[in-house]
CSV table of C-alpha atoms in Angstrom, one decimal:
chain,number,residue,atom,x,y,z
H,178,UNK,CA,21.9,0.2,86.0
H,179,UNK,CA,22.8,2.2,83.1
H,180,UNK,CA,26.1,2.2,81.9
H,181,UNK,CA,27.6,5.3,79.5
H,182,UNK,CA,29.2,4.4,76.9
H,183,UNK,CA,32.8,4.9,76.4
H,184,UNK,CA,33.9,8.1,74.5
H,185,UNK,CA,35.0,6.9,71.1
H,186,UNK,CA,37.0,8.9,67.9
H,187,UNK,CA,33.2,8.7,66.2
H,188,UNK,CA,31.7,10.6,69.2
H,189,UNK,CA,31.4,13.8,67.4
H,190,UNK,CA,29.6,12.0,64.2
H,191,UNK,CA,27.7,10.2,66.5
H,192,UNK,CA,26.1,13.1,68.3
H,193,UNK,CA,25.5,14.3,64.7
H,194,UNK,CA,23.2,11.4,63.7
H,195,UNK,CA,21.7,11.1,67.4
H,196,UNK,CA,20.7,14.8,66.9
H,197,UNK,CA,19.5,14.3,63.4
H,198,UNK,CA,17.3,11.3,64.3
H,199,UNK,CA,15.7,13.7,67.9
H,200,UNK,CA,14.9,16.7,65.0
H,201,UNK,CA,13.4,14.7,62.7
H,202,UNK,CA,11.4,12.7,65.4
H,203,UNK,CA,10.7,16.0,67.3
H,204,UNK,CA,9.5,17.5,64.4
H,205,UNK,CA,7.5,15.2,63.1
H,206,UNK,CA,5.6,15.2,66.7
H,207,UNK,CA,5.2,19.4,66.3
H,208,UNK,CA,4.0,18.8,62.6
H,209,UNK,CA,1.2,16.4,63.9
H,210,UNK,CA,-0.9,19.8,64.0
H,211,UNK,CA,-1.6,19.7,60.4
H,212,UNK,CA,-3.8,16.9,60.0
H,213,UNK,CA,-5.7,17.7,63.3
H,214,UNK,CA,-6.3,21.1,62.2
H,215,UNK,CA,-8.4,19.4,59.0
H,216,UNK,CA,-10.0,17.2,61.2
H,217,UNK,CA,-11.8,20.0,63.1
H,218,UNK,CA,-13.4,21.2,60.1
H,219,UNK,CA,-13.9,17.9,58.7
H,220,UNK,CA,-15.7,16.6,61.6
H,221,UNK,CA,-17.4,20.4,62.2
H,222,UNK,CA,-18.1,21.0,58.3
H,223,UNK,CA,-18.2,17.3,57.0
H,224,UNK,CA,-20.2,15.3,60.0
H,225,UNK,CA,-22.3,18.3,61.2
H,226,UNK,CA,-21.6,17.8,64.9
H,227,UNK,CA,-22.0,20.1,67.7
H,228,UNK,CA,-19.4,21.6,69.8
H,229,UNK,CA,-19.4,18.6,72.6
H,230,UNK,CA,-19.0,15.9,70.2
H,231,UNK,CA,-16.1,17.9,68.3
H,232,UNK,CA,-14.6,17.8,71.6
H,233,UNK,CA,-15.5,14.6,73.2
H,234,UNK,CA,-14.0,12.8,69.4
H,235,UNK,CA,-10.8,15.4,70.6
H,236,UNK,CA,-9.9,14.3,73.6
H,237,UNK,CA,-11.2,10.4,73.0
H,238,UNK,CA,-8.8,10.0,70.6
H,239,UNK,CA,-5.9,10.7,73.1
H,240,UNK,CA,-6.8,7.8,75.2
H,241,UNK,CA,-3.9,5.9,73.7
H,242,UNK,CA,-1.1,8.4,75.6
H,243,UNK,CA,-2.3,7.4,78.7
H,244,UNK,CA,-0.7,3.8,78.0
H,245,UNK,CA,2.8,5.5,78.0
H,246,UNK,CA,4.4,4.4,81.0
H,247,UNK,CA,3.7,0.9,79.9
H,248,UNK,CA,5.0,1.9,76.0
H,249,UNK,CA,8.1,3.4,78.3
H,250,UNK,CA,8.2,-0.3,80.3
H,251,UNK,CA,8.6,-2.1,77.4
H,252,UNK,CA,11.0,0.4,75.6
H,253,UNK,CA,13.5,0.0,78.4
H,254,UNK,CA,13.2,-3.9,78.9
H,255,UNK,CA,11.7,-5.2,75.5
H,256,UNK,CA,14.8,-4.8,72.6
H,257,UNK,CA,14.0,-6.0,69.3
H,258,UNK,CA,17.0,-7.2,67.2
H,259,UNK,CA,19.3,-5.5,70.0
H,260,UNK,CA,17.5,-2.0,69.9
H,261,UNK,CA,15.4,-0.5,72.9
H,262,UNK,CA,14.8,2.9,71.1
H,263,UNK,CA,15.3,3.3,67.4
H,264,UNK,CA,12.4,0.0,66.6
H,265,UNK,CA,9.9,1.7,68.8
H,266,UNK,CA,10.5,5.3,66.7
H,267,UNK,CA,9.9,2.6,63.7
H,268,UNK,CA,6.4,1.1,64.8
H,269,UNK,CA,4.8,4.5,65.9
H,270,UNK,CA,5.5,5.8,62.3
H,271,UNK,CA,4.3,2.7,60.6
H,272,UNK,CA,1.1,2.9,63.0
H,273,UNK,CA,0.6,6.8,61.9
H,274,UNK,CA,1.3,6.3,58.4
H,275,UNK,CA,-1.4,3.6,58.0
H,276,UNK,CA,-3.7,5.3,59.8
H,277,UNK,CA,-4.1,8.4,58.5
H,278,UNK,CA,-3.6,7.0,55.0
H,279,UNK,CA,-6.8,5.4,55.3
H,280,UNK,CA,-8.5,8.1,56.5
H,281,UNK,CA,-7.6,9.7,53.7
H,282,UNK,CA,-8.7,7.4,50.9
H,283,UNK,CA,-12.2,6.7,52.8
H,284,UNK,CA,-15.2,8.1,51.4
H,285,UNK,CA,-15.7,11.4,53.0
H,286,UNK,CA,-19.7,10.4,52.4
H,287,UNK,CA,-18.8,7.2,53.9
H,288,UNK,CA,-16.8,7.1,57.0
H,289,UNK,CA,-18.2,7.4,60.4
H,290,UNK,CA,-17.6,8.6,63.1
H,291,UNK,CA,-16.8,5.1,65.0
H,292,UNK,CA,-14.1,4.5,61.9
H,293,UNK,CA,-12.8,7.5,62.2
H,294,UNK,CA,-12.8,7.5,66.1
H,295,UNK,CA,-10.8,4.4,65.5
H,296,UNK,CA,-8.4,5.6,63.2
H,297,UNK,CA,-7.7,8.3,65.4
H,298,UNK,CA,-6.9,6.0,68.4
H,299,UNK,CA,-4.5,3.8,66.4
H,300,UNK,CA,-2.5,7.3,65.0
H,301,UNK,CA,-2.2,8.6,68.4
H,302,UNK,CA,-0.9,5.2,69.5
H,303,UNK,CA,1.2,4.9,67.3
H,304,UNK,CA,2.2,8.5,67.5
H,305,UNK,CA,2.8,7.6,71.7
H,306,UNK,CA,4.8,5.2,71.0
H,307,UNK,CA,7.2,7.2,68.9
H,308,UNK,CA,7.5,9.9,71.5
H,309,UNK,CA,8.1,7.5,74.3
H,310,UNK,CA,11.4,6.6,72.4
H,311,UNK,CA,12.3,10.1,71.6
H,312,UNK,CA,11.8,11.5,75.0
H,313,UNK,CA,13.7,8.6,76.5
H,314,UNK,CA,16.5,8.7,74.1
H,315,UNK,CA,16.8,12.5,75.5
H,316,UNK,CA,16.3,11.5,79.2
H,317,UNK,CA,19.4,9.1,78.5
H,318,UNK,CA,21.4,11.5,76.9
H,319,UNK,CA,20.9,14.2,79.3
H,320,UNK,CA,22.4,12.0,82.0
H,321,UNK,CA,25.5,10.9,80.8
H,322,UNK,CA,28.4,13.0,81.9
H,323,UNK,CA,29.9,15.8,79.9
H,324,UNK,CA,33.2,15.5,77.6
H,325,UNK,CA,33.5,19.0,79.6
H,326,UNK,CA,34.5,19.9,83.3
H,327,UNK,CA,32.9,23.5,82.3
H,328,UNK,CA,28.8,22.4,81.6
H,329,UNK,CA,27.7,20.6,84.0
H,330,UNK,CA,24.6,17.9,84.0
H,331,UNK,CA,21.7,19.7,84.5
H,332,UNK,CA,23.1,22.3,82.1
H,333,UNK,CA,23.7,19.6,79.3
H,334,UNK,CA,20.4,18.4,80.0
H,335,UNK,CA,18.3,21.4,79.4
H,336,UNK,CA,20.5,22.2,76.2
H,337,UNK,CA,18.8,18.9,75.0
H,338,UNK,CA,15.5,19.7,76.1
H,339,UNK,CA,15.5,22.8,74.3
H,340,UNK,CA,16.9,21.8,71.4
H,341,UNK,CA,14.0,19.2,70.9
H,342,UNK,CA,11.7,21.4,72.0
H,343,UNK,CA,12.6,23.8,69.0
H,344,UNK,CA,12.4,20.9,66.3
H,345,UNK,CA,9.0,20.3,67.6
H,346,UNK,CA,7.6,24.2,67.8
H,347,UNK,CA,9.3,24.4,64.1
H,348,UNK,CA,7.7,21.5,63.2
H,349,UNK,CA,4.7,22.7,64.9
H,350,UNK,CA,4.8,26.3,63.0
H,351,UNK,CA,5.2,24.6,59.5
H,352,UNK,CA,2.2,22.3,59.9
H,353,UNK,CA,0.0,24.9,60.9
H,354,UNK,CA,1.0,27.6,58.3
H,355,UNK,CA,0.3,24.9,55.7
H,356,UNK,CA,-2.8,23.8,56.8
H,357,UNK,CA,-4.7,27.4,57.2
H,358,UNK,CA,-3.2,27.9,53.8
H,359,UNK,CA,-4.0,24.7,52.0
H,360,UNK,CA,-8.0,24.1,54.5
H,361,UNK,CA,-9.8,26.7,52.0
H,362,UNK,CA,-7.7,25.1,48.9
H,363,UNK,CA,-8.0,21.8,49.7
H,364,UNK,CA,-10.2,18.9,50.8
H,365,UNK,CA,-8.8,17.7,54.4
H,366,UNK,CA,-8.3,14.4,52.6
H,367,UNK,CA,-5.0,16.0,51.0
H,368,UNK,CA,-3.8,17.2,54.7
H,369,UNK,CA,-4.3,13.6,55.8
H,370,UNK,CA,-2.1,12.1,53.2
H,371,UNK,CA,0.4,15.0,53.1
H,372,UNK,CA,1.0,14.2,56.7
H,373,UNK,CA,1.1,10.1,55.5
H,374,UNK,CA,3.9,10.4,53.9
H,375,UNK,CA,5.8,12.1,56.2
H,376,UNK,CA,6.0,10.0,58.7
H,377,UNK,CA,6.2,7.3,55.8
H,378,UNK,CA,9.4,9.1,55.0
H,379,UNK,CA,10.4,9.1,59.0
H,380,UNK,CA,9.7,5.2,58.9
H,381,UNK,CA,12.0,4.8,55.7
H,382,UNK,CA,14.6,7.2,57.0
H,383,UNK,CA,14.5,5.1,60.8
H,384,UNK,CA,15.0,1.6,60.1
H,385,UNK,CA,18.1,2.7,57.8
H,386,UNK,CA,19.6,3.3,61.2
H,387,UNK,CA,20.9,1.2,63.6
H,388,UNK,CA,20.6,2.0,67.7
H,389,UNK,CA,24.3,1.1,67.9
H,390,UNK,CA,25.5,3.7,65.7
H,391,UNK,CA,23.8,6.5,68.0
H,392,UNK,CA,26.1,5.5,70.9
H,393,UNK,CA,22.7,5.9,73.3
H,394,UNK,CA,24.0,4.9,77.2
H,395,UNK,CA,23.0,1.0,77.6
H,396,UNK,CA,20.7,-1.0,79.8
H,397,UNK,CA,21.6,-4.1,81.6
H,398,UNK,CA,20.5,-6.6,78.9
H,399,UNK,CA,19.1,-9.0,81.6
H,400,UNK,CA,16.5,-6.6,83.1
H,401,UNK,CA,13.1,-7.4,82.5
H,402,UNK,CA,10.2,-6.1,82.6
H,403,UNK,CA,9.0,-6.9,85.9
H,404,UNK,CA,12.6,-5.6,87.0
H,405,UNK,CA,12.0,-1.7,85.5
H,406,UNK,CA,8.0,-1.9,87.0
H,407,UNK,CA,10.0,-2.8,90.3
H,408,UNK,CA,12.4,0.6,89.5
H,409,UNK,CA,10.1,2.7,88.4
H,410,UNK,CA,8.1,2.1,91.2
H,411,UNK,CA,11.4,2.7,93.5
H,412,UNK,CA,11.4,6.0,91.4
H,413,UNK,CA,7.7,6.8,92.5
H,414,UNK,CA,8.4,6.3,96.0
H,415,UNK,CA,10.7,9.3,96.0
H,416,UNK,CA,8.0,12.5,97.7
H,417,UNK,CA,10.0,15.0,95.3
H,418,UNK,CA,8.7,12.5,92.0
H,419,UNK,CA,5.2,12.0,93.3
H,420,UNK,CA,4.3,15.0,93.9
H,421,UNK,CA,5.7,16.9,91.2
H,422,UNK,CA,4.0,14.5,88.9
H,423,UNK,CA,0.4,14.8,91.2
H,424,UNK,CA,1.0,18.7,90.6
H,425,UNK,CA,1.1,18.8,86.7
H,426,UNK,CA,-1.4,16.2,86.2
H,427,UNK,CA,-4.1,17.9,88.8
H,428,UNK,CA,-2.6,21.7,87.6
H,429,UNK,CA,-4.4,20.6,83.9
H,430,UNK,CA,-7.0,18.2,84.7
H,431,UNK,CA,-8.6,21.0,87.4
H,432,UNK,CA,-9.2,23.6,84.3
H,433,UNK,CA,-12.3,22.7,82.5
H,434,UNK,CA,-11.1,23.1,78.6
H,435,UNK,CA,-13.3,24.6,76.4
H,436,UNK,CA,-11.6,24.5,73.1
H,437,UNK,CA,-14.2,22.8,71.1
H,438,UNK,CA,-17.1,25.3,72.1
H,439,UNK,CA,-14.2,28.3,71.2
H,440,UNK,CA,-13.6,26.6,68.0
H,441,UNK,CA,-17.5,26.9,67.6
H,442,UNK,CA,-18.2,30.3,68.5
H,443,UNK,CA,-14.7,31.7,66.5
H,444,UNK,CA,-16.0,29.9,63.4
H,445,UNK,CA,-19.8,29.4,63.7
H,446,UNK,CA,-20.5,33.1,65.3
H,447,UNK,CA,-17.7,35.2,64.4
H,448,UNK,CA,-17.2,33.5,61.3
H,449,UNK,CA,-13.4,33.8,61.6
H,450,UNK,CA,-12.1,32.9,58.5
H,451,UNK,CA,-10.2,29.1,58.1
H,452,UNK,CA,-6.7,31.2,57.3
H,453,UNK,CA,-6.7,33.1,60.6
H,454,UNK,CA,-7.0,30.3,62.5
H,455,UNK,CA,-4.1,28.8,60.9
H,456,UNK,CA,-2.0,32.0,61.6
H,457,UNK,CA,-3.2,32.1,65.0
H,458,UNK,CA,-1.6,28.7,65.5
H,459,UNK,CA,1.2,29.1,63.7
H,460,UNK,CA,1.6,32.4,66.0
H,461,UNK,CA,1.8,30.3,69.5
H,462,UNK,CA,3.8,27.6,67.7
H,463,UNK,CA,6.2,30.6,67.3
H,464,UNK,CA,6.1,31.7,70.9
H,465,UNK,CA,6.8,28.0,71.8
H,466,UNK,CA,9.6,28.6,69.7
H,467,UNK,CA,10.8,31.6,71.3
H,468,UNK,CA,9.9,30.0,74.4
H,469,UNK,CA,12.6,27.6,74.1
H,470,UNK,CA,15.2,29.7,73.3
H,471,UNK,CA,14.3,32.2,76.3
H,472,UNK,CA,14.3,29.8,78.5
H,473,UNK,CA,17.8,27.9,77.4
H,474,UNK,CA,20.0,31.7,77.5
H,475,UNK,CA,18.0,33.7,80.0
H,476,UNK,CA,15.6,31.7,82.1
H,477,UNK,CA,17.9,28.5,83.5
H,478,UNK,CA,19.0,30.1,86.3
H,479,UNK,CA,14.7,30.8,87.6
H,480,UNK,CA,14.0,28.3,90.2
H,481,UNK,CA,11.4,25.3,87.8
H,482,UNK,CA,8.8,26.4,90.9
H,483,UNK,CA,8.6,29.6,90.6
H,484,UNK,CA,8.4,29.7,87.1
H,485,UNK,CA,5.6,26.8,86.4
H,486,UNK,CA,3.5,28.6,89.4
H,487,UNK,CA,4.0,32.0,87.4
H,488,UNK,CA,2.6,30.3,83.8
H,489,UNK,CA,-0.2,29.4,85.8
H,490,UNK,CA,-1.1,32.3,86.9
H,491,UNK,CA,-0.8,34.1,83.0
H,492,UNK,CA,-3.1,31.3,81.7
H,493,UNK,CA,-5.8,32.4,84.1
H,494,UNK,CA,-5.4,35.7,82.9
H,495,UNK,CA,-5.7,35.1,79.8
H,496,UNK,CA,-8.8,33.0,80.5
H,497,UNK,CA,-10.1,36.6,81.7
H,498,UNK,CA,-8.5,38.1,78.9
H,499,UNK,CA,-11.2,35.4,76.7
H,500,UNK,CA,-14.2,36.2,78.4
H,501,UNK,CA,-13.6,40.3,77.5
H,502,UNK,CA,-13.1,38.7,74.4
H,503,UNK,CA,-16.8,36.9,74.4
H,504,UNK,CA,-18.1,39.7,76.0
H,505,UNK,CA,-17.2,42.2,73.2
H,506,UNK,CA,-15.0,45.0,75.0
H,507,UNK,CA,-12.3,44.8,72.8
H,508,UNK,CA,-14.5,44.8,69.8
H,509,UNK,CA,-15.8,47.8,71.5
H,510,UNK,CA,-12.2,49.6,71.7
H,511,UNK,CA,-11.5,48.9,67.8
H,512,UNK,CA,-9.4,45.4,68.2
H,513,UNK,CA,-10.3,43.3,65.3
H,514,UNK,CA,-11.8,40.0,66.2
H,515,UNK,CA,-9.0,38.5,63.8
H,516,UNK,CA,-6.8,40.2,65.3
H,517,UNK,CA,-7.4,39.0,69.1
H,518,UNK,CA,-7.8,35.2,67.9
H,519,UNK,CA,-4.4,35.3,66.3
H,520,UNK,CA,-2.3,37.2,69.2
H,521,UNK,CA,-4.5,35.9,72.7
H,522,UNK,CA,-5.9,32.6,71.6
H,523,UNK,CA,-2.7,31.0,69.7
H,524,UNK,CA,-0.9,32.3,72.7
H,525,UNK,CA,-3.2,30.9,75.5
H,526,UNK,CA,-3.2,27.6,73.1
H,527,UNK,CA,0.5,26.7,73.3
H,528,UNK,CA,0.3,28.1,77.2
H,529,UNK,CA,-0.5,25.1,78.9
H,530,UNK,CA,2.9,23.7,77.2
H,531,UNK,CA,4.8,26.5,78.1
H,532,UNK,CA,5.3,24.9,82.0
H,533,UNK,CA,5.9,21.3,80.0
H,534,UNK,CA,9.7,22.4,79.4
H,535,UNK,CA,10.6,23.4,82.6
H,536,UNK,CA,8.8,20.3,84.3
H,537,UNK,CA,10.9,18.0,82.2
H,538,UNK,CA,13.9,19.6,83.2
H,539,UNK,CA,13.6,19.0,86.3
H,540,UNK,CA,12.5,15.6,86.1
H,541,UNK,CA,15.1,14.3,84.4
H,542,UNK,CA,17.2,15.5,86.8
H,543,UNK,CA,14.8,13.9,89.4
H,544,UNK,CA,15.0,10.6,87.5
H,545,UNK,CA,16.8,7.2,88.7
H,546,UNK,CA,19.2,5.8,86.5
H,547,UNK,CA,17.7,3.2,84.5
H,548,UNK,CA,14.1,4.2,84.2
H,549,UNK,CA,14.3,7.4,82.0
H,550,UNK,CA,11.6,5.9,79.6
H,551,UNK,CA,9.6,4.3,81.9
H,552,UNK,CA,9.3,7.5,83.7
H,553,UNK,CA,9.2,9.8,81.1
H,554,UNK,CA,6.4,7.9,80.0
H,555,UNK,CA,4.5,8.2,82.9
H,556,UNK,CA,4.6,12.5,83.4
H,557,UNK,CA,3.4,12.1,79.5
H,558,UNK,CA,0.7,9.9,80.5
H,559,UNK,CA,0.1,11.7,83.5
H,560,UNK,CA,-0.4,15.3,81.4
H,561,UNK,CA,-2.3,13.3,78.4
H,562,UNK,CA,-4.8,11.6,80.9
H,563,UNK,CA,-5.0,15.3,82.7
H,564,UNK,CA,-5.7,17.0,79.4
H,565,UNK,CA,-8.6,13.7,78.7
H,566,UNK,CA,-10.3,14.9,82.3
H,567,UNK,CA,-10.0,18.4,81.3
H,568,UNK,CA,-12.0,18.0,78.0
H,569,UNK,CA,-14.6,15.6,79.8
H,570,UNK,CA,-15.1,18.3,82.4
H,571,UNK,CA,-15.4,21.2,79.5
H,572,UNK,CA,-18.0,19.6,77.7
H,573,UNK,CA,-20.0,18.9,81.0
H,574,UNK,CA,-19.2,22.9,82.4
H,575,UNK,CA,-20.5,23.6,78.3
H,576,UNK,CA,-23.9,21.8,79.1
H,577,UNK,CA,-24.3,23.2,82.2
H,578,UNK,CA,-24.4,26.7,81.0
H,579,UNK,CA,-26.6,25.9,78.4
H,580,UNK,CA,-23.6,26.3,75.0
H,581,UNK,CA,-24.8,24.7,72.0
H,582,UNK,CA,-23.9,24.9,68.5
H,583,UNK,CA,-26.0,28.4,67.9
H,584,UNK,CA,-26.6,29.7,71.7
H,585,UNK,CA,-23.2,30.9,73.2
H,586,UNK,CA,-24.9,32.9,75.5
H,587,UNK,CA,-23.3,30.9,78.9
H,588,UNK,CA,-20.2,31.2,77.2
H,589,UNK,CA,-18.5,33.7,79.0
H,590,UNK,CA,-20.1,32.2,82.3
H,591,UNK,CA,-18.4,29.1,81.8
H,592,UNK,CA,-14.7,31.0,80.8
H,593,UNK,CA,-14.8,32.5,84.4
H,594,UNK,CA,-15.3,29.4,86.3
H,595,UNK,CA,-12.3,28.3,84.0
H,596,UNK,CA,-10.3,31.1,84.9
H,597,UNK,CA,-10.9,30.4,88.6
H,598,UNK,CA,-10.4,27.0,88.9
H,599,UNK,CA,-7.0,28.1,86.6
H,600,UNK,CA,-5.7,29.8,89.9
H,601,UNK,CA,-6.2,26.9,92.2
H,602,UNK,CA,-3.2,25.4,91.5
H,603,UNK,CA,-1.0,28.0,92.6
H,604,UNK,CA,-2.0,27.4,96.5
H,605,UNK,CA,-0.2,24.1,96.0
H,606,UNK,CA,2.6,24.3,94.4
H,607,UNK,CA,5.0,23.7,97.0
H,608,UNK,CA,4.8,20.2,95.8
H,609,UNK,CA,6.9,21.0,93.3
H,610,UNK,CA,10.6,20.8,94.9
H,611,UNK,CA,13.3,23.5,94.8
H,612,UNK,CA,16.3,23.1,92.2
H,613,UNK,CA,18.6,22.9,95.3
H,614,UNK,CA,16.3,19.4,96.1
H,615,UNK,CA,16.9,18.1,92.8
H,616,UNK,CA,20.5,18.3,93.0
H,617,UNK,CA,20.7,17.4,96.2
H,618,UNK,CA,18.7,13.4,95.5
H,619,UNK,CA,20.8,13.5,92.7
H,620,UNK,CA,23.6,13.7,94.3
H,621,UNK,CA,22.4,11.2,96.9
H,622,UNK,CA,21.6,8.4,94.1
């Protein structure tokens, strides 16, 4: 059971620091984008690979997210020195900053592809664990009960939601404005290090906090971790939570991705310049932005089903909207390749995350007490495992058309079949449940 904590004269300073340790954490997570951005064009530019090995070494590396619901398992039963939440924030960073620092003080000559594989599985770890802590110190927060009679739960809870989701699109928009400025300055060796020592920084500025000053709602300190598998499992047995979770993973993993083969033909054929790129990015990290705040005032009130079923259906058209792209018509009418790959692709980009927000929302209010990390951890693994399938099924849809490195004639081929199987989703959405449903088991908990 989870127990909130009673309000005390420090409540107002302690949402302050709570708030100030989510942004940085958030933000850090957003601002992640910068070194990957040099690591496409390092692997692309520095270890001559072709398109399907760019994007097997992509999606490889985010094996480590799929272990979330056990990272979430431990957060909620493990504490170290008293802390379930604020130690785990602590290790991802350390496990980041370590990591990328020595990729960044290799040998570009040197390094391989297996080291650097392996340095991108322990940064993503690392980087995994961190979130798990950050997305269950929201889950918590969301569900205690507000100071005021006015907001009610839910409300409260997708004030939160947002307000994270901001730190991590401005996070998001920062990293990738830097790195399109800085790839054509600098080597990606810089990028690697400048990120280093930022979440060196988040490590230094985390362990000079202590969990109890956050006043986060509190665990039963005898619950182990067979205890909260035996909860979340309870949790998983609900249709409303199975399904919902079934949806999103099978709504992602059904698309074949074909990002690595885009970034290929964008800066191979096209030869799209490093910066626009960059601004493209930092364009959907800005619609991710003005995502969240659309949503919080305006879109709160939409039903989560009918909203997450309509995203779905814009990313297919924009899908179409890539293989005009490919096929030159809008070259044709006078729009500027640059001009396409910043507006369409940085939006289609941060699309698949737009539903993400929503989802989580309605999660949380799905969620038992007790098990926010442990299930919070599990929809994450559940998209980052989707996303995996996705990028194993792009690089096989890739070979079957025949896209290499210097043929992208099966390009535009392959983007319809991704369009289509974009759509499929929609036909079962009713597994998603209504609002009204939510409330309604959470009423009945």
């Amino acid at each position: 059971m989870v127990s909130s904590p009673s309000p005390s004269p420090d409540g107002g300073k302690d949402s302050n620091l709570m708030r100030r340790i989510l942004v940085l954490g958030f933000w850090v997570q957003g601002f992640r984008c910068l070194p990957w951005m040099a690591i496409n064009f390092f692997v692309k530019d520095g270890l001559n690979v072709d398109p399907s090995t760019l994007q097997l070494l992509q999606n490889s590396a985010n094996l480590p997210m799929v272990g979330k619901p056990l990272y979430g398992v431990v957060s909620d039963a493990v504490y170290i020195f008293g802390q379930h939440r604020i130690p785990y924030i602590a290790i991802g960073a350390f496990l980041q900053a370590v990591s990328w620092l020595a990729i960044a003080i290799l040998s570009p000559s040197g390094i391989s592809i297996f080291t650097l594989s392996l340095c991108l599985l322990v940064s993503n770890l690392g980087a995994s664990i961190a979130e798990v802590a950050n997305d269950a110190i929201v889950a918590g927060i969301g569900k205690q009960p507000t100071m005021s009679p006015k907001t009610s739960q839910s409300s409260s809870s997708g004030e939160l939601q947002s307000f994270v989701w901001i730190a991590s699109s401005a996070g998001g928009v920062l990293g990738n404005l830097l790195g399109g400025i800085a790839i054509n300055r600098y080597a990606p060796q810089a990028m690697f290090l400048i990120f280093s020592l930022t979440v060196a920084l988040q490590l230094f500025v985390t362990i000079t906090v202590h969990e109890s000053s956050l006043n986060l709602p509190k665990s039963s300190s005898g619950v182990g971790i067979r205890k909260q598998l035996s909860e979340l499992s309870v949790a998983l047995q609900k249709p409303e939570i199975a399904y919902s979770i079934a949806w999103l993973a099978a709504s992602n993993a059904i698309i074949p991705a074909l990002t690595g083969t885009m970034f290929f033909y964008q800066t191979q054929y096209l030869n799209i310049n490093s910066s626009v790129l960059g601004i493209s990015k930092v364009f959907g990290q800005a619609a991710m932005l003005l995502w969240s705040i659309i949503y919080n005032c305006y879109l709160k009130s939409v039903p989560s089903k009918k909203l997450i079923a309509a995203i779905q259906g814009v990313m297919a058209v924009f899908m179409l909207s890539d293989l005009l792209f490919v096929k030159g018509v809008y070259r044709s009418m006078g729009v500027p390749d640059s001009l396409y790959v910043i507006v369409f692709s940085g939006l289609l980009e941060v699309l698949f995350f737009f539903k993400i927000l929503p989802f989580n929302i309605l999660i949380a209010q799905l969620c038992p007490s007790g098990c926010e990390g442990s299930l919070m951890a599990l929809v994450a693994s559940a998209n980052a495992l989707s996303f995996i399938v996705s990028g194993y099924l792009g690089v096989a849809l890739s070979s079957f058309v025949g896209v290499t490195g210097s043929d992208f004639s099966g390009f535009p081929q392959a983007l319809l079949i991704q369009a289509v199987c974009t759509l499929l989703p929609i036909y079962w959405s009713s597994c998603i449940p209504d609002d009204k449903q939510a409330k309604t088991s959470k009423k009945n908990e």
